[in-house]
Short mmCIF file of C-alpha atoms in Angstrom, two decimals:
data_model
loop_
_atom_site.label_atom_id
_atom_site.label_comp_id
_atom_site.label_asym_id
_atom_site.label_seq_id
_atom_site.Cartn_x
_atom_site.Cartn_y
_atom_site.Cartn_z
CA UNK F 871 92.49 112.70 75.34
CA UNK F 872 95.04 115.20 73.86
CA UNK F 873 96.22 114.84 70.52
CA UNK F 874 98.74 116.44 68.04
CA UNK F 875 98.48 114.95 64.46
CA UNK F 876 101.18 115.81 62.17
CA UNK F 877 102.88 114.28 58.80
CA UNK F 878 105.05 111.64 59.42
CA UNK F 879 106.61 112.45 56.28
CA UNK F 880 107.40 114.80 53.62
CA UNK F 881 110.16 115.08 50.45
CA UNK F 882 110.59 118.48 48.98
CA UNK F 883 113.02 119.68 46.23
CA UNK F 884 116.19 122.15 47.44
CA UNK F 885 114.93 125.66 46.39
CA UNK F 886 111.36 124.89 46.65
CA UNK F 887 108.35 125.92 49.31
CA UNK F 888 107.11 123.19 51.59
CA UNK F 889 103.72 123.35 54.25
CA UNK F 890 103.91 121.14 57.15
CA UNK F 891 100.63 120.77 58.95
CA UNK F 892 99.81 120.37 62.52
CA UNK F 893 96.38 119.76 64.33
CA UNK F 894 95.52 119.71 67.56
CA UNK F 895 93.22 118.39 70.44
CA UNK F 896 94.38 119.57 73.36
CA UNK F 897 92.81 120.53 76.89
CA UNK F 898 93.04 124.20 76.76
CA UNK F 899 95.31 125.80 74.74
CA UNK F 900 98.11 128.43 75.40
CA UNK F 901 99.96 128.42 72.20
CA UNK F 902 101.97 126.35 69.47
CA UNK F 903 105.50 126.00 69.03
CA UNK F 904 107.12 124.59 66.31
CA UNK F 905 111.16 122.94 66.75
CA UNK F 906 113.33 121.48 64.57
CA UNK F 907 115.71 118.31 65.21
CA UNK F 908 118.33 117.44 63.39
CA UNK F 909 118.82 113.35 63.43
CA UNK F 910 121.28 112.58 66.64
CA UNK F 911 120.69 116.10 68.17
CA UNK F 912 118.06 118.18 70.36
CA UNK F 913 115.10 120.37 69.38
CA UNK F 914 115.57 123.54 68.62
CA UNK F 915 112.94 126.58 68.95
CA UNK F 916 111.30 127.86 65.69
CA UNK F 917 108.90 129.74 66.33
CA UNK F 918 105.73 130.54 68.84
CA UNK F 919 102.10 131.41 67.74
CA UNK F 920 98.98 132.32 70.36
CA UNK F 921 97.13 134.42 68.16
CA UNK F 922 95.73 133.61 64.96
CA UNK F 923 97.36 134.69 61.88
CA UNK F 924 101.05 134.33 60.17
CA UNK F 925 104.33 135.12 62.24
CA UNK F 926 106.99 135.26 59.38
CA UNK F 927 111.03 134.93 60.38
CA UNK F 928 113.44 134.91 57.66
CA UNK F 929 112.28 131.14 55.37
CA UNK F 930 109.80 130.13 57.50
CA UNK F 931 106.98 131.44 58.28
CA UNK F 932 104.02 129.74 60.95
CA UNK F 933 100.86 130.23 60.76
CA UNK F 934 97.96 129.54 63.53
CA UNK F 935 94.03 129.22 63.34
CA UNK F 936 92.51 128.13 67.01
CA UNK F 937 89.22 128.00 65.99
CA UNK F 938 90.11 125.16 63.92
CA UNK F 939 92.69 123.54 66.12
CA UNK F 940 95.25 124.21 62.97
CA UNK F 941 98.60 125.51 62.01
CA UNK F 942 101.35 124.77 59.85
CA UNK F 943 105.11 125.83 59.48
CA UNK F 944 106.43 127.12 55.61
CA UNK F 945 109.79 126.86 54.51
CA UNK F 946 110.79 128.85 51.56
CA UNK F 947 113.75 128.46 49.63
CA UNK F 948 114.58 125.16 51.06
CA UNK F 949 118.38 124.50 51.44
CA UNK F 950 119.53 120.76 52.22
CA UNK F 951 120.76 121.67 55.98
CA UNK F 952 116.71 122.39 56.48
CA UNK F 953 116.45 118.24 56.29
CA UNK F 954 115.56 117.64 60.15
CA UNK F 955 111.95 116.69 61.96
CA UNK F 956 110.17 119.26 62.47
CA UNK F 957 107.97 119.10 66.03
CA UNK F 958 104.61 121.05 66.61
CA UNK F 959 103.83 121.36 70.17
CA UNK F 960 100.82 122.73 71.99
CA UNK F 961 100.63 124.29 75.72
CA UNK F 962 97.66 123.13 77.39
CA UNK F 963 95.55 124.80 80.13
CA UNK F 964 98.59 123.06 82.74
CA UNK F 965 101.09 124.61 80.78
CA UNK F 966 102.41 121.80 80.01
CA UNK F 967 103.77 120.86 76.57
CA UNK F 968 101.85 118.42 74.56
CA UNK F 969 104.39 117.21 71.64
CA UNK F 970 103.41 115.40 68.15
CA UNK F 971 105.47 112.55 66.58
CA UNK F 972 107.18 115.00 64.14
CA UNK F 973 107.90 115.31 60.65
CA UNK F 974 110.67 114.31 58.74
CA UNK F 975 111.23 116.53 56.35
CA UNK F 976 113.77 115.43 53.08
CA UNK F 977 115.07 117.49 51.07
CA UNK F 978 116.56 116.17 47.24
CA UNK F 979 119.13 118.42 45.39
CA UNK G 1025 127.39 130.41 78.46
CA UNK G 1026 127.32 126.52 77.81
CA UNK G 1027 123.66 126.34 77.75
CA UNK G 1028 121.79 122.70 78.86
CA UNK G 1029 124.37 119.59 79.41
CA UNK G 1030 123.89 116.43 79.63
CA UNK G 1031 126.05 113.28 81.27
CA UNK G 1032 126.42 110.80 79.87
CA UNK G 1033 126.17 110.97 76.10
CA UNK G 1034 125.34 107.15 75.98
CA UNK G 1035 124.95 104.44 78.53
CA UNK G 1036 124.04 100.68 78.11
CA UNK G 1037 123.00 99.19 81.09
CA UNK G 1038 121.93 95.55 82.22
CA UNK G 1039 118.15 94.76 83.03
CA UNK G 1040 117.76 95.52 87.30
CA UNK G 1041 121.00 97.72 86.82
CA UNK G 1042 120.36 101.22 87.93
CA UNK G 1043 121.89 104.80 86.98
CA UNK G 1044 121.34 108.08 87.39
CA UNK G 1045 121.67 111.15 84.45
CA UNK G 1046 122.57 114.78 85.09
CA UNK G 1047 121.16 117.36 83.44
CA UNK G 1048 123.22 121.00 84.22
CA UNK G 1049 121.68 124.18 83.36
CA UNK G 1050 123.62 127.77 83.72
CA UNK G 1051 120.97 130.30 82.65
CA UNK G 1052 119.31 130.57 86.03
CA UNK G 1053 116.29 128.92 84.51
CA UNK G 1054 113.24 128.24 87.44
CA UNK G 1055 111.60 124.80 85.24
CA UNK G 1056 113.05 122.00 84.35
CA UNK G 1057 112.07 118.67 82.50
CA UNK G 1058 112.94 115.14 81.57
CA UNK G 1059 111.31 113.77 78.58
CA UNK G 1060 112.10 110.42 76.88
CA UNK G 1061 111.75 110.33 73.17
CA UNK G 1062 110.79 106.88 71.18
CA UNK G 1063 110.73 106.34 67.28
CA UNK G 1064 107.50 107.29 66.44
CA UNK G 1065 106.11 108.95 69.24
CA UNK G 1066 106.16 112.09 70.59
CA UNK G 1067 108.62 113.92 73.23
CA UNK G 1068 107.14 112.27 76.92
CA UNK G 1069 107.49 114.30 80.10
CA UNK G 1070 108.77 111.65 82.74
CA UNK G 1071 109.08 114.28 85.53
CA UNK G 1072 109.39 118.07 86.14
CA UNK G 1073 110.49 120.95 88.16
CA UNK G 1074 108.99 124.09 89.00
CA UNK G 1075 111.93 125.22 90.98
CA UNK G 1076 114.98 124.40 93.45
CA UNK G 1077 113.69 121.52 96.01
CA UNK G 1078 109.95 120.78 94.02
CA UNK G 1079 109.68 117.70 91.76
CA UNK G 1080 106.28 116.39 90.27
CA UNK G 1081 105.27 113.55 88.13
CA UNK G 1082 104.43 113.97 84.04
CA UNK G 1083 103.35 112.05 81.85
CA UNK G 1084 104.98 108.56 82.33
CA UNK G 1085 106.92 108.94 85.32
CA UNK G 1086 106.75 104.67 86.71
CA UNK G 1087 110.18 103.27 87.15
CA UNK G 1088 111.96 106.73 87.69
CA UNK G 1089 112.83 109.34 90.49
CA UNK G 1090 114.28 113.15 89.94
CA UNK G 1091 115.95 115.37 92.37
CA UNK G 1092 116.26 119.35 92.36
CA UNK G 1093 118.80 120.01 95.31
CA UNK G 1094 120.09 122.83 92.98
CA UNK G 1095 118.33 125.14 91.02
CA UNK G 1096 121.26 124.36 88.24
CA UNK G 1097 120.58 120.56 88.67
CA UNK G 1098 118.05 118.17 87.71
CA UNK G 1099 118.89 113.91 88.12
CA UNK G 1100 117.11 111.46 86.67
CA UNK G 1101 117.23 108.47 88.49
CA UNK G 1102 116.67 104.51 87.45
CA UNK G 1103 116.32 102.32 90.02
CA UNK G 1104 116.06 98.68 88.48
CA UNK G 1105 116.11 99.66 84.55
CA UNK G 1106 114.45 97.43 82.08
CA UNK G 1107 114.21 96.72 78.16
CA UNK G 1108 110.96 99.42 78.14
CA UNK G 1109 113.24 102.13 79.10
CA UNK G 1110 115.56 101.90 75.77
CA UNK G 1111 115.14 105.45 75.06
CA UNK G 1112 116.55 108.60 74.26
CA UNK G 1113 116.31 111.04 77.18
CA UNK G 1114 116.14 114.83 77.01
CA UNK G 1115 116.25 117.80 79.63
CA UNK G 1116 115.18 121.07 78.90
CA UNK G 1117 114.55 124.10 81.11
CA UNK G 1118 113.02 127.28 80.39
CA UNK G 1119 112.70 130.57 82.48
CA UNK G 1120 109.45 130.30 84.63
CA UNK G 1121 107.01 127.70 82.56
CA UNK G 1122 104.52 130.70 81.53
CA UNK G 1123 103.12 131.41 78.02
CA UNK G 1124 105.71 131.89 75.10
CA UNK G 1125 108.34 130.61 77.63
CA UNK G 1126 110.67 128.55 74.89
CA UNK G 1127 111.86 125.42 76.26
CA UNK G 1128 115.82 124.87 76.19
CA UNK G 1129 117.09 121.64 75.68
CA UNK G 1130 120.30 119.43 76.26
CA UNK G 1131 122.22 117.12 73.85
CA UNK G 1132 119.97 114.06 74.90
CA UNK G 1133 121.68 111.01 76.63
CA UNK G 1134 121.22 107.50 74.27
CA UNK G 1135 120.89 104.68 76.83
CA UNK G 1136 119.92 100.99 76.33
CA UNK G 1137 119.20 98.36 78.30
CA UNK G 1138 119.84 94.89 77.76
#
């Protein structure tokens, strides 16, 4: 079956970095997104990754390794508006987008 | 440019009742999806579009039917709703469905039924 494990989970401090990981079992792959959802409102695109290696945009950064079904999303200088879900989804050899549960992400002053 | 729109926002419906949601898109987009999303779980494609008059079935598509008569148009239909389908339901379209193709979605309509 195809599976996308992620945090359910996570409290970081305002100011500070936080790594939100993703792994993946998927039938094919044909890259990762990550989204963010604020509570009561629709995903929003992050970012994209199909190679391996670190795509950097302004605070957060995403990072992908295929050979080990991996990647993870990295907020810097977290701000309180950045408290939202975060959702790591996979295309699979259909092209069709394979979700995880998401990650709630907190953020205390 | 309003983007992805839903109607409506929120709908409570009766157990056998049945509805239908629009979801509008004006950015000439070829795909188009309904997904349900459930505490817990991941986003579910119900059904999809590859394009004006084409329909096929996702992941969990029992107990509803979609329409493309319009490229700008996607309906999600419920023909005899029930508890299971308490739900939060999403469209999203994107350009043509290929790699790095971002997916677009609308405000999300909140419907329960009793």
């Amino acid at each position: 079956g195809q599976n996308i494990d992620q945090p359910t989970e996570m409290t970081a401090t305002e100011g500070a970095i936080v790594q939100i990981n993703c792994t993946y079992q998927t039938s094919g792959f044909n890259g990762l997104f990550w989204y963010q959802q604020h509570a009561g409102e629709a995903p929003t695109f992050l970012s994209y990754n199909v190679l391996d290696g670190l795509e950097e945009k302004g605070r957060f950064s995403s990072f992908l390794s295929r050979s080990k079904g991996y990647s993870y999303l990295l907020l810097k200088e977290l701000q309180m508006k950045d408290s939202a879900s975060y959702l790591c989804a996979v295309y699979d050899s259909n092209y069709q987008l394979i979700w995880g549960a998401g990650t709630k992400l907190i953020i205390k002053p | 440019n309003a983007g992805v729109t839903q109607t409506p926002k929120f709908r409570v419906l009766k157990t056998g009742q049945s509805m239908t949601l629009l979801c509008a898109q004006d950015m000439n987009h070829e795909y188009m999806y309904w997904y349900r999303q459930d505490p817990g779980m991941g986003l579910r494609l119900i059904h999809y579009s590859v394009g004006e008059g084409t329909t096929a079935k996702g992941e969990v598509p029992d107990g509803y039917n979609v329409s493309r008569l319009k490229k700008q148009n996607f309906l999600l239909g419920l023909e005899s709703a029930a508890p299971s389908q308490t739900s939060v339901y999403f469209c999203a379209s994107c350009l043509a469905g290929g790699p790095a193709d971002t997916q677009y979605f609308g405000p999300g309509t909140r419907l329960t039924v009793l």
